[in-house]
PDB file of C-alpha atoms in Angstrom:
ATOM      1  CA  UNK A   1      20.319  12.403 -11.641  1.00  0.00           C
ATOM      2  CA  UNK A   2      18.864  11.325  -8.495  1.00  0.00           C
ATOM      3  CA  UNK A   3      20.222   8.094  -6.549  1.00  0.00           C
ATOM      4  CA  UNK A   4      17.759   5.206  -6.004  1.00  0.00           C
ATOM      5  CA  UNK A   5      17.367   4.743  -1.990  1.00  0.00           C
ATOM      6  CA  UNK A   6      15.670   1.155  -1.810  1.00  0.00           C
ATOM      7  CA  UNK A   7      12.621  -0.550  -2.932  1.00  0.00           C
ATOM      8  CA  UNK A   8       9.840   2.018  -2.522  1.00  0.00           C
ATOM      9  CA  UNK A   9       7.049  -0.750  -3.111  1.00  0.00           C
ATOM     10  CA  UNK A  10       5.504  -4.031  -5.306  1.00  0.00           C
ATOM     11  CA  UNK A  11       2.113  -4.315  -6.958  1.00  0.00           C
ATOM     12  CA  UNK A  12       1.106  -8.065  -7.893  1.00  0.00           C
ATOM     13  CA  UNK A  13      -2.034  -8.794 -10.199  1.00  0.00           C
ATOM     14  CA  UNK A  14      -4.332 -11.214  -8.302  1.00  0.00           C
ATOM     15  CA  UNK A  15      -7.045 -12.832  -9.172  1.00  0.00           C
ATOM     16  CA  UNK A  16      -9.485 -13.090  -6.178  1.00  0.00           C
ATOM     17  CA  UNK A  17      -9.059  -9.763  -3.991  1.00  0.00           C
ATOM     18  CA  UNK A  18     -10.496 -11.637  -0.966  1.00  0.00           C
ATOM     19  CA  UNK A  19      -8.471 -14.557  -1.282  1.00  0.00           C
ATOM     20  CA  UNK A  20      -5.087 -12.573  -1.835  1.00  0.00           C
ATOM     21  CA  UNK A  21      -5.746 -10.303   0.859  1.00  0.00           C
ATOM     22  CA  UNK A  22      -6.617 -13.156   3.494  1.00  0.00           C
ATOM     23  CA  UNK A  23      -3.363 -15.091   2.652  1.00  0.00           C
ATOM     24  CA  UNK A  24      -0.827 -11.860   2.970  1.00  0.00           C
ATOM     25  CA  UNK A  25      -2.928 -10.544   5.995  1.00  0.00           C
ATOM     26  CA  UNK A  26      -3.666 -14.087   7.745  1.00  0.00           C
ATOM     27  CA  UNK A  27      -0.905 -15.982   6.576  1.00  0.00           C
ATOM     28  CA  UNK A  28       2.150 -13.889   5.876  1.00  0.00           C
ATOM     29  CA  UNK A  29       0.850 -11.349   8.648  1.00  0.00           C
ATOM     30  CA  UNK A  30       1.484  -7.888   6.658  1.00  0.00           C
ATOM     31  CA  UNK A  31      -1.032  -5.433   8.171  1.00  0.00           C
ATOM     32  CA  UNK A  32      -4.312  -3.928   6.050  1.00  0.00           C
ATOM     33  CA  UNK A  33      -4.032  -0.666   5.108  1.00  0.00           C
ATOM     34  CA  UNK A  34      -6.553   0.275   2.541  1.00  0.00           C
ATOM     35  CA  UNK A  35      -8.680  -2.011   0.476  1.00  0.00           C
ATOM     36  CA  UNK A  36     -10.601  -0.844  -2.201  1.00  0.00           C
ATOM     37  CA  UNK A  37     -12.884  -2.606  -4.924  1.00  0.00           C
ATOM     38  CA  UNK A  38      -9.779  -3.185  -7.450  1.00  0.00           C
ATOM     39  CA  UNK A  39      -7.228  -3.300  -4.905  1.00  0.00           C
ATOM     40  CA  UNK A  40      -5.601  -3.501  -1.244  1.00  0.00           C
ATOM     41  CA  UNK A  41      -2.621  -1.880   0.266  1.00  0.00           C
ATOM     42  CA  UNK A  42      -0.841  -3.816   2.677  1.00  0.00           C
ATOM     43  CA  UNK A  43       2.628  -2.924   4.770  1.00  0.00           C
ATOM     44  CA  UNK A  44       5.385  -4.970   6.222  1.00  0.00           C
ATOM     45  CA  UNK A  45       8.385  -2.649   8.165  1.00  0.00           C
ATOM     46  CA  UNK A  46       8.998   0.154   5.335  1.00  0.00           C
ATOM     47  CA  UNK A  47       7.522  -2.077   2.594  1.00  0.00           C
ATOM     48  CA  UNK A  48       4.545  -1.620   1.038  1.00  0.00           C
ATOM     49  CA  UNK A  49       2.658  -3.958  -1.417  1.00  0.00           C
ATOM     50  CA  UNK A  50      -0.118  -3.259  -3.526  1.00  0.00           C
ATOM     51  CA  UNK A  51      -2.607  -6.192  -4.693  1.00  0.00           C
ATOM     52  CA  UNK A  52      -4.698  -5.445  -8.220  1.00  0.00           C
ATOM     53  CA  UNK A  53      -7.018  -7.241  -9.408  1.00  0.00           C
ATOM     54  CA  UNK A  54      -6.232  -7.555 -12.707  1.00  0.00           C
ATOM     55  CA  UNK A  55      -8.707 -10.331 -14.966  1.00  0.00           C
ATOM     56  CA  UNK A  56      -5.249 -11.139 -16.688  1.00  0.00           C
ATOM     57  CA  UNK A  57      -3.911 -12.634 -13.891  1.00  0.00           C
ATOM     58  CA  UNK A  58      -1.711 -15.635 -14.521  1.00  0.00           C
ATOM     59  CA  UNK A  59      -2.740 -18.737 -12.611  1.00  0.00           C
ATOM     60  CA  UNK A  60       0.447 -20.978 -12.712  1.00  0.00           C
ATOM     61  CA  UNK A  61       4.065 -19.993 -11.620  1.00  0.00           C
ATOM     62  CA  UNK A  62       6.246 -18.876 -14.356  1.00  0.00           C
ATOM     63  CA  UNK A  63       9.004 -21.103 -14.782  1.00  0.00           C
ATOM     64  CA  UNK A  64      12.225 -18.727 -14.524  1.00  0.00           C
ATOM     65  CA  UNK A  65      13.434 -18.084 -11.429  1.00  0.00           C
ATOM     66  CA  UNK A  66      12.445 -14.402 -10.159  1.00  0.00           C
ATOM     67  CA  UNK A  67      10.761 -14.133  -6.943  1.00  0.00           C
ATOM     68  CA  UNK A  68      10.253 -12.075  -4.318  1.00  0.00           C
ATOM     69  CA  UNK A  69      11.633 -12.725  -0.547  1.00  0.00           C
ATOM     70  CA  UNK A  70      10.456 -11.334   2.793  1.00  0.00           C
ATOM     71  CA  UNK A  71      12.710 -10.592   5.748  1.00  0.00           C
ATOM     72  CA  UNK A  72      11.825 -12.346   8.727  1.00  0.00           C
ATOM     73  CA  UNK A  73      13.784 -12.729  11.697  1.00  0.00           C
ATOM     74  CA  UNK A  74      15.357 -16.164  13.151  1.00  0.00           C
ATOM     75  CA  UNK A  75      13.367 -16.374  16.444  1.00  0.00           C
ATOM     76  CA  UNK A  76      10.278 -15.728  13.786  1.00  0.00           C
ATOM     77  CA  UNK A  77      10.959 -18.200  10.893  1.00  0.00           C
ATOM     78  CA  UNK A  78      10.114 -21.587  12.025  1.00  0.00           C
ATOM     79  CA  UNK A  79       6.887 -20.376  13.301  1.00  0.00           C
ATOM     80  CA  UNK A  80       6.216 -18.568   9.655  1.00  0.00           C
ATOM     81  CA  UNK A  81       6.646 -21.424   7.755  1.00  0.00           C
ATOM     82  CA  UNK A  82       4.174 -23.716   9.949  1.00  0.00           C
ATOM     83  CA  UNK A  83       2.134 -21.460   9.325  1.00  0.00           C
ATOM     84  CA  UNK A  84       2.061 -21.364   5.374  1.00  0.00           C
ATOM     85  CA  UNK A  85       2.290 -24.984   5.351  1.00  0.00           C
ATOM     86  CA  UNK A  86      -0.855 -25.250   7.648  1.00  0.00           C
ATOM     87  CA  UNK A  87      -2.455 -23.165   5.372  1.00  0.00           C
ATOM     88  CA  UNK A  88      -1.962 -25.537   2.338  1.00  0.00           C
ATOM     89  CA  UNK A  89       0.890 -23.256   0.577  1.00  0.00           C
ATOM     90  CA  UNK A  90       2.678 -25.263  -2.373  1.00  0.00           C
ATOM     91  CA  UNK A  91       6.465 -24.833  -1.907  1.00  0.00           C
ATOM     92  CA  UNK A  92       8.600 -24.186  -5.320  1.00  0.00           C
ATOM     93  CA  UNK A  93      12.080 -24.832  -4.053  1.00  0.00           C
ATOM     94  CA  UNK A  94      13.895 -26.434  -1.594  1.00  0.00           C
ATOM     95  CA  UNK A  95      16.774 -23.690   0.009  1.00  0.00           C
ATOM     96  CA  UNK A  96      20.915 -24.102  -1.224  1.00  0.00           C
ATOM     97  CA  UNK A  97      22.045 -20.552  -0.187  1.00  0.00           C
ATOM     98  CA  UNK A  98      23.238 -18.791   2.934  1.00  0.00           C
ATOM     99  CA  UNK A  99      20.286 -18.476   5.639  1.00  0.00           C
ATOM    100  CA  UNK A 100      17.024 -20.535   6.257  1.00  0.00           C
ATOM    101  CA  UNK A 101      15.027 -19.828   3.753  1.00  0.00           C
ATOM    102  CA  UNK A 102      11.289 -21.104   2.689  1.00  0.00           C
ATOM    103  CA  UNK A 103      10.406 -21.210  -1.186  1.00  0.00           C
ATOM    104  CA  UNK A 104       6.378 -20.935  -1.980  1.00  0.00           C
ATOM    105  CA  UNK A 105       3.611 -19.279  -4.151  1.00  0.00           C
ATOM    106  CA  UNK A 106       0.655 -16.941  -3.013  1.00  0.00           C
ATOM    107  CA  UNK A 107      -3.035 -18.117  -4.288  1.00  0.00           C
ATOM    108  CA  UNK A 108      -1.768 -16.769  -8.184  1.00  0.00           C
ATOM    109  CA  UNK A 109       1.300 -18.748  -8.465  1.00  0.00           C
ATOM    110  CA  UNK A 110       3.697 -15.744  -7.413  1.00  0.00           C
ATOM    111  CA  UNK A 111       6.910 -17.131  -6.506  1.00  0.00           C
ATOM    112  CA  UNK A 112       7.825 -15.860  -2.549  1.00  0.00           C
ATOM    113  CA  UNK A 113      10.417 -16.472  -0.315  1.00  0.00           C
ATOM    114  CA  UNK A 114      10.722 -15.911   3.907  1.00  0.00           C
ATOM    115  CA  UNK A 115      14.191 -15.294   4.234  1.00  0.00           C
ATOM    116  CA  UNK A 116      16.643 -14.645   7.487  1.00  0.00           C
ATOM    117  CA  UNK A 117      19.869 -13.540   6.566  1.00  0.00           C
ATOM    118  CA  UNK A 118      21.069  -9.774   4.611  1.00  0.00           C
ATOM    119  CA  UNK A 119      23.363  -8.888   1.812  1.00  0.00           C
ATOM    120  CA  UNK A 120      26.191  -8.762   4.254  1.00  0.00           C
ATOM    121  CA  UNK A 121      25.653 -12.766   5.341  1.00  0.00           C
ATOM    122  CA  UNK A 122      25.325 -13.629   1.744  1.00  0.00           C
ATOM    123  CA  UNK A 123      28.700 -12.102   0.334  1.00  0.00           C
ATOM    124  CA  UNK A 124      30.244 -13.712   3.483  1.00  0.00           C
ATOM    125  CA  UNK A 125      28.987 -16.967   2.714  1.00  0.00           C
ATOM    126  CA  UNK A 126      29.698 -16.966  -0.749  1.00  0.00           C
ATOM    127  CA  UNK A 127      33.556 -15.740  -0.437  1.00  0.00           C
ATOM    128  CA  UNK A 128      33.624 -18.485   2.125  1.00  0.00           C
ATOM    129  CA  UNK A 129      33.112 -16.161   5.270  1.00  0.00           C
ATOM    130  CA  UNK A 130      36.263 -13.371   4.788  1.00  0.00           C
TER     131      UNK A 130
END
């Protein structure tokens, strides 16, 4: 059986192709890699993300709590989240945990995060820093 080695990449159904790729190119600053009539490929580091348009595309958040979070460094986060909010992103959340992070949805309700801190900082924090 072979060992799963990290996230390889995420597709999210979106509505308006334009409007999705604009926000995680523009906004969120992932780079363009290949757009297509029913899609876009986009990359951030090692991560890839894959945007379908898909008609059945929900258009309000769902109300659990899954979400998505992307990496972004200290000296970067401040600057990141101006941006979104300039840009009229809705936040979800307001951060409890370990590390600044920023709670708030793409253009189809998605649930994101911009998050600086790792695995490592989290167990720390949560077994009170041992």
């Amino acid at each position: 059986m072979s060992t799963i080695r990290g996230l390889n990449h995420l597709t999210l159904a979106v509505s308006d192709l334009d409007r999705s790729v604009a926000f995680y190119r523009d906004v969120l600053g992932l780079s363009l890699c290949k757009r297509w009539p029913g899609g876009a490929h986009l990359e951030a580091g090692e991560f890839w993300l894959c945007l379908s348009l898909d008609p059945l595309t929900r258009t309000e958040p769902h109300r659990d709590y899954t979400h998505m979070a992307f990496d972004v460094g200290q000296e970067d986060f401040v600057g990141a989240v101006d941006r979104l909010k300039q840009s009229g992103t809705r936040s979800w959340k307001e951060n409890r945990s370990e590390g600044d992070s920023f709670y708030f949805l793409d253009p189809d309700g998605h649930k994101l995060e911009l998050h600086v801190g790792s695995l490592r900082s989290r167990l720390e924090a949560m077994s009170g820093g041992r």
